[in-house]
Every structure is written in structure tokens, then in C-alpha cells.
Amino acid sequence: MDSINNFLDNILNINNLFKKLLESYFKKNFDEVENITNQISDLESQCDKIRREVERKIYQETLIPDMRGDVLGMLENLDKIPGQIQANAHSFNTEKPVIESELSKNFLQLCDYASECIALLIEGSRNFFIDKKVTIEKCLQVSKIESKADKVSTVLKKNIFSNEKNGLATKVHLRYFVEIMDEVANLSEDVADRLIISSSKN
């Protein structure tokens, strides 16, 4: 259980770091963006290592046999989130999209909603072994926040493609960054939906 909590803590830390990365990016502090990207990569590697150790322990020591499939599925799906955030961080650090100041507020709002989805999901995941009613409650909230993220994503895309100053290549590039950020909220909702199913049957 300690290992799982460490795994969840790492995801939360990655979540918080990405918000700092985005804030630094809009301040054009690219050295800090690279530094945070490296921190995220290190934590993501730790997540992979912890997940593999927990999986090995569950199989070798035949722990929680009744819940083994659900727990392994939860860990595997949760692990997609830090992987996505790591990829997003590298994309910002490497491609450096030109995001106009009037769009930055929406990008930060999208980041906030995705971040809130993750925080709720982590809280729900921790309670999976303690109080499954709380797990279901938190996971249902993820879906509500994910809907807000979708709305911000739609507004961003509309604003991007209605800007006549930018060419199609720039518009498509910016849309890519909207979609990869929105994907974090989508992944959170997918994991939350699975957790609701697992919590309801146990």
C-alpha cells in the first residue's frame, strides 16, 4: 500500500509541475521549462518502476487475490497519465509553439481543469482500499470537470481557427497542443470510469 501511495504521490507531483511549466512557458522562461521537463521525466520513470514492482509483488506474493485484476488495471491505466504529461512537457520544450497572449489564459484554464481531474482521480484511487463510496463520488466528479475541459478546448480551437493572421500550419500546430492537453483530462475520465465499475462490483 505504501508503494501505491508513492506512485499516486508521484503522479500528483508531475501534475503540479506541469502547471509550473506552462506558467514558465508563457513567461518565456525556457530554461525553467527545460528544467521542469527533466523533473517530470525523472518522476515518470519512477512511476514506471514503482508500478512494475507493485505488479511483481502482487503476483509473487499472491496478494489481494479477489482484487488483483482491478488493482493491476487501475495501476496500468493510471500510469498512462504521467506518460501523457511527460510527452506534453517534451512537446512544449522542443517545439515551442507561438501562443498569443489572448490564448494563454484559456490554455492555463484547460491545464487547471485537467489538473483538477487528476487530483480528484488520485483521491478516488487512494480510497479504493478504504471507502469505495468515496472512490465513486470522486470519480463521478472527474466526469463533470472533464466536460468543462472539453468546453475550454472547443473555445480554444474556435479562436485558433478564426484568427486570420495565422496560416493553416500554425493553426494546426496550435490545435495539436490543445488536443494533447485535453487528452490528460480524457485519460483521467477513462480511469475514473473504470474505477467506478471496479468499486461498484466489489
C-alpha positions as semicolon CSV with decimal commas, in nm:
position;residue;x (nm);y (nm);z (nm)
1;M;0,000;0,000;0,000
2;D;0,293;0,236;0,072
3;S;0,426;0,172;-0,278
4;I;0,088;0,254;-0,431
5;N;0,070;0,576;-0,228
6;N;0,418;0,670;-0,352
7;F;0,303;0,600;-0,707
8;L;-0,001;0,827;-0,659
9;D;0,214;1,095;-0,494
10;N;0,444;1,097;-0,796
11;I;0,151;1,148;-1,031
12;L;0,033;1,443;-0,821
13;N;0,383;1,592;-0,825
14;I;0,400;1,556;-1,202
15;N;0,058;1,718;-1,225
16;N;0,172;2,018;-1,019
17;L;0,498;2,050;-1,209
18;F;0,325;2,074;-1,545
19;K;0,123;2,376;-1,429
20;K;0,451;2,543;-1,328
21;L;0,598;2,451;-1,665
22;L;0,312;2,616;-1,850
23;E;0,336;2,932;-1,639
24;S;0,710;2,947;-1,707
25;Y;0,649;2,889;-2,076
26;F;0,419;3,190;-2,106
27;K;0,681;3,399;-1,926
28;K;0,928;3,279;-2,191
29;N;1,148;3,129;-1,921
30;F;1,260;2,844;-2,142
31;D;1,549;2,733;-1,921
32;E;1,298;2,669;-1,642
33;V;1,071;2,486;-1,888
34;E;1,357;2,251;-1,973
35;N;1,443;2,205;-1,606
36;I;1,083;2,116;-1,516
37;T;1,059;1,884;-1,818
38;N;1,356;1,691;-1,684
39;Q;1,199;1,673;-1,337
40;I;0,877;1,538;-1,488
41;S;1,072;1,276;-1,685
42;D;1,252;1,159;-1,370
43;L;0,924;1,125;-1,179
44;E;0,757;0,947;-1,471
45;S;1,041;0,692;-1,473
46;Q;0,988;0,641;-1,100
47;C;0,617;0,580;-1,164
48;D;0,704;0,306;-1,416
49;K;0,947;0,147;-1,171
50;I;0,702;0,152;-0,880
51;R;0,419;0,014;-1,095
52;R;0,635;-0,279;-1,209
53;E;0,746;-0,350;-0,851
54;V;0,386;-0,348;-0,723
55;E;0,272;-0,575;-1,007
56;R;0,555;-0,821;-0,937
57;K;0,479;-0,821;-0,565
58;I;0,106;-0,880;-0,619
59;Y;0,178;-1,180;-0,843
60;Q;0,468;-1,331;-0,648
61;E;0,308;-1,300;-0,306
62;T;-0,046;-1,365;-0,433
63;L;-0,170;-1,054;-0,253
64;I;-0,536;-0,939;-0,267
65;P;-0,639;-1,225;-0,500
66;D;-1,002;-1,107;-0,516
67;M;-0,900;-0,756;-0,621
68;R;-0,581;-0,832;-0,811
69;G;-0,719;-0,775;-1,159
70;D;-0,886;-0,446;-1,060
71;V;-0,574;-0,314;-0,884
72;L;-0,342;-0,408;-1,170
73;G;-0,582;-0,249;-1,417
74;M;-0,602;0,066;-1,205
75;L;-0,223;0,099;-1,189
76;E;-0,176;0,032;-1,559
77;N;-0,435;0,290;-1,658
78;L;-0,319;0,548;-1,404
79;D;0,034;0,514;-1,543
80;K;-0,086;0,648;-1,880
81;I;-0,144;0,990;-1,722
82;P;0,216;1,075;-1,620
83;G;0,324;0,935;-1,958
84;Q;0,093;1,178;-2,136
85;I;0,205;1,472;-1,922
86;Q;0,569;1,385;-1,985
87;A;0,504;1,379;-2,360
88;N;0,324;1,716;-2,336
89;A;0,614;1,868;-2,144
90;H;0,862;1,749;-2,407
91;S;0,640;1,887;-2,684
92;F;0,635;2,234;-2,528
93;N;1,007;2,221;-2,453
94;T;1,104;2,102;-2,801
95;E;0,851;2,259;-3,039
96;K;0,793;2,587;-2,856
97;P;0,457;2,681;-3,015
98;V;0,389;3,052;-3,058
99;I;0,083;3,106;-2,839
100;E;-0,059;3,459;-2,847
101;S;-0,126;3,624;-2,512
102;E;-0,504;3,624;-2,557
103;L;-0,496;3,242;-2,581
104;S;-0,267;3,184;-2,285
105;K;-0,549;3,236;-2,033
106;N;-0,754;2,960;-2,199
107;F;-0,454;2,728;-2,211
108;L;-0,399;2,781;-1,839
109;Q;-0,771;2,721;-1,773
110;L;-0,752;2,395;-1,968
111;C;-0,449;2,299;-1,763
112;D;-0,635;2,380;-1,440
113;Y;-0,931;2,160;-1,533
114;A;-0,704;1,871;-1,635
115;S;-0,514;1,917;-1,310
116;E;-0,836;1,909;-1,109
117;C;-0,941;1,588;-1,286
118;I;-0,614;1,425;-1,182
119;A;-0,638;1,545;-0,821
120;L;-0,991;1,403;-0,790
121;L;-0,886;1,078;-0,955
122;I;-0,590;1,035;-0,719
123;E;-0,815;1,096;-0,419
124;G;-1,060;0,840;-0,554
125;S;-0,778;0,591;-0,614
126;R;-0,647;0,624;-0,258
127;N;-0,993;0,548;-0,122
128;F;-1,030;0,237;-0,337
129;F;-0,883;0,034;-0,047
130;I;-1,061;0,231;0,224
131;D;-1,406;0,355;0,123
132;K;-1,535;0,271;-0,223
133;K;-1,828;0,513;-0,183
134;V;-1,574;0,796;-0,169
135;T;-1,399;0,649;-0,473
136;I;-1,722;0,654;-0,672
137;E;-1,806;1,007;-0,555
138;K;-1,466;1,148;-0,655
139;C;-1,465;0,965;-0,986
140;L;-1,809;1,099;-1,077
141;Q;-1,675;1,449;-1,015
142;V;-1,395;1,382;-1,264
143;S;-1,650;1,347;-1,542
144;K;-1,804;1,686;-1,457
145;I;-1,468;1,863;-1,466
146;E;-1,369;1,683;-1,786
147;S;-1,679;1,832;-1,951
148;K;-1,558;2,179;-1,853
149;A;-1,219;2,099;-2,006
150;D;-1,391;1,998;-2,330
151;K;-1,572;2,332;-2,345
152;V;-1,247;2,527;-2,300
153;S;-1,084;2,307;-2,563
154;T;-1,365;2,385;-2,808
155;V;-1,337;2,759;-2,744
156;L;-0,960;2,745;-2,794
157;K;-0,991;2,565;-3,128
158;K;-1,256;2,809;-3,245
159;N;-1,036;3,108;-3,155
160;I;-0,731;2,948;-3,316
161;F;-0,901;2,884;-3,649
162;S;-1,082;3,217;-3,659
163;N;-0,753;3,406;-3,638
164;E;-0,692;3,529;-3,993
165;K;-0,335;3,642;-3,915
166;N;-0,207;3,286;-3,882
167;G;-0,158;3,038;-4,163
168;L;-0,301;2,688;-4,165
169;A;0,025;2,529;-4,046
170;T;0,030;2,750;-3,735
171;K;-0,337;2,681;-3,665
172;V;-0,289;2,305;-3,692
173;H;0,019;2,325;-3,470
174;L;-0,172;2,512;-3,200
175;R;-0,467;2,273;-3,226
176;Y;-0,226;1,986;-3,159
177;F;-0,126;2,144;-2,828
178;V;-0,489;2,196;-2,729
179;E;-0,562;1,831;-2,800
180;I;-0,265;1,686;-2,611
181;M;-0,353;1,894;-2,306
182;D;-0,719;1,796;-2,327
183;E;-0,611;1,433;-2,354
184;V;-0,493;1,445;-1,990
185;A;-0,849;1,517;-1,878
186;N;-0,982;1,247;-2,115
187;L;-0,744;0,986;-1,974
188;S;-0,844;1,083;-1,621
189;E;-1,209;1,032;-1,706
190;D;-1,135;0,693;-1,864
191;V;-0,956;0,573;-1,549
192;A;-1,230;0,718;-1,329
193;D;-1,498;0,530;-1,526
194;R;-1,309;0,202;-1,478
195;L;-1,266;0,270;-1,108
196;I;-1,639;0,330;-1,069
197;I;-1,707;-0,011;-1,227
198;S;-1,448;-0,183;-1,004
199;S;-1,580;-0,009;-0,692
200;S;-1,940;-0,098;-0,771
201;K;-1,878;-0,471;-0,805
202;N;-1,654;-0,522;-0,500
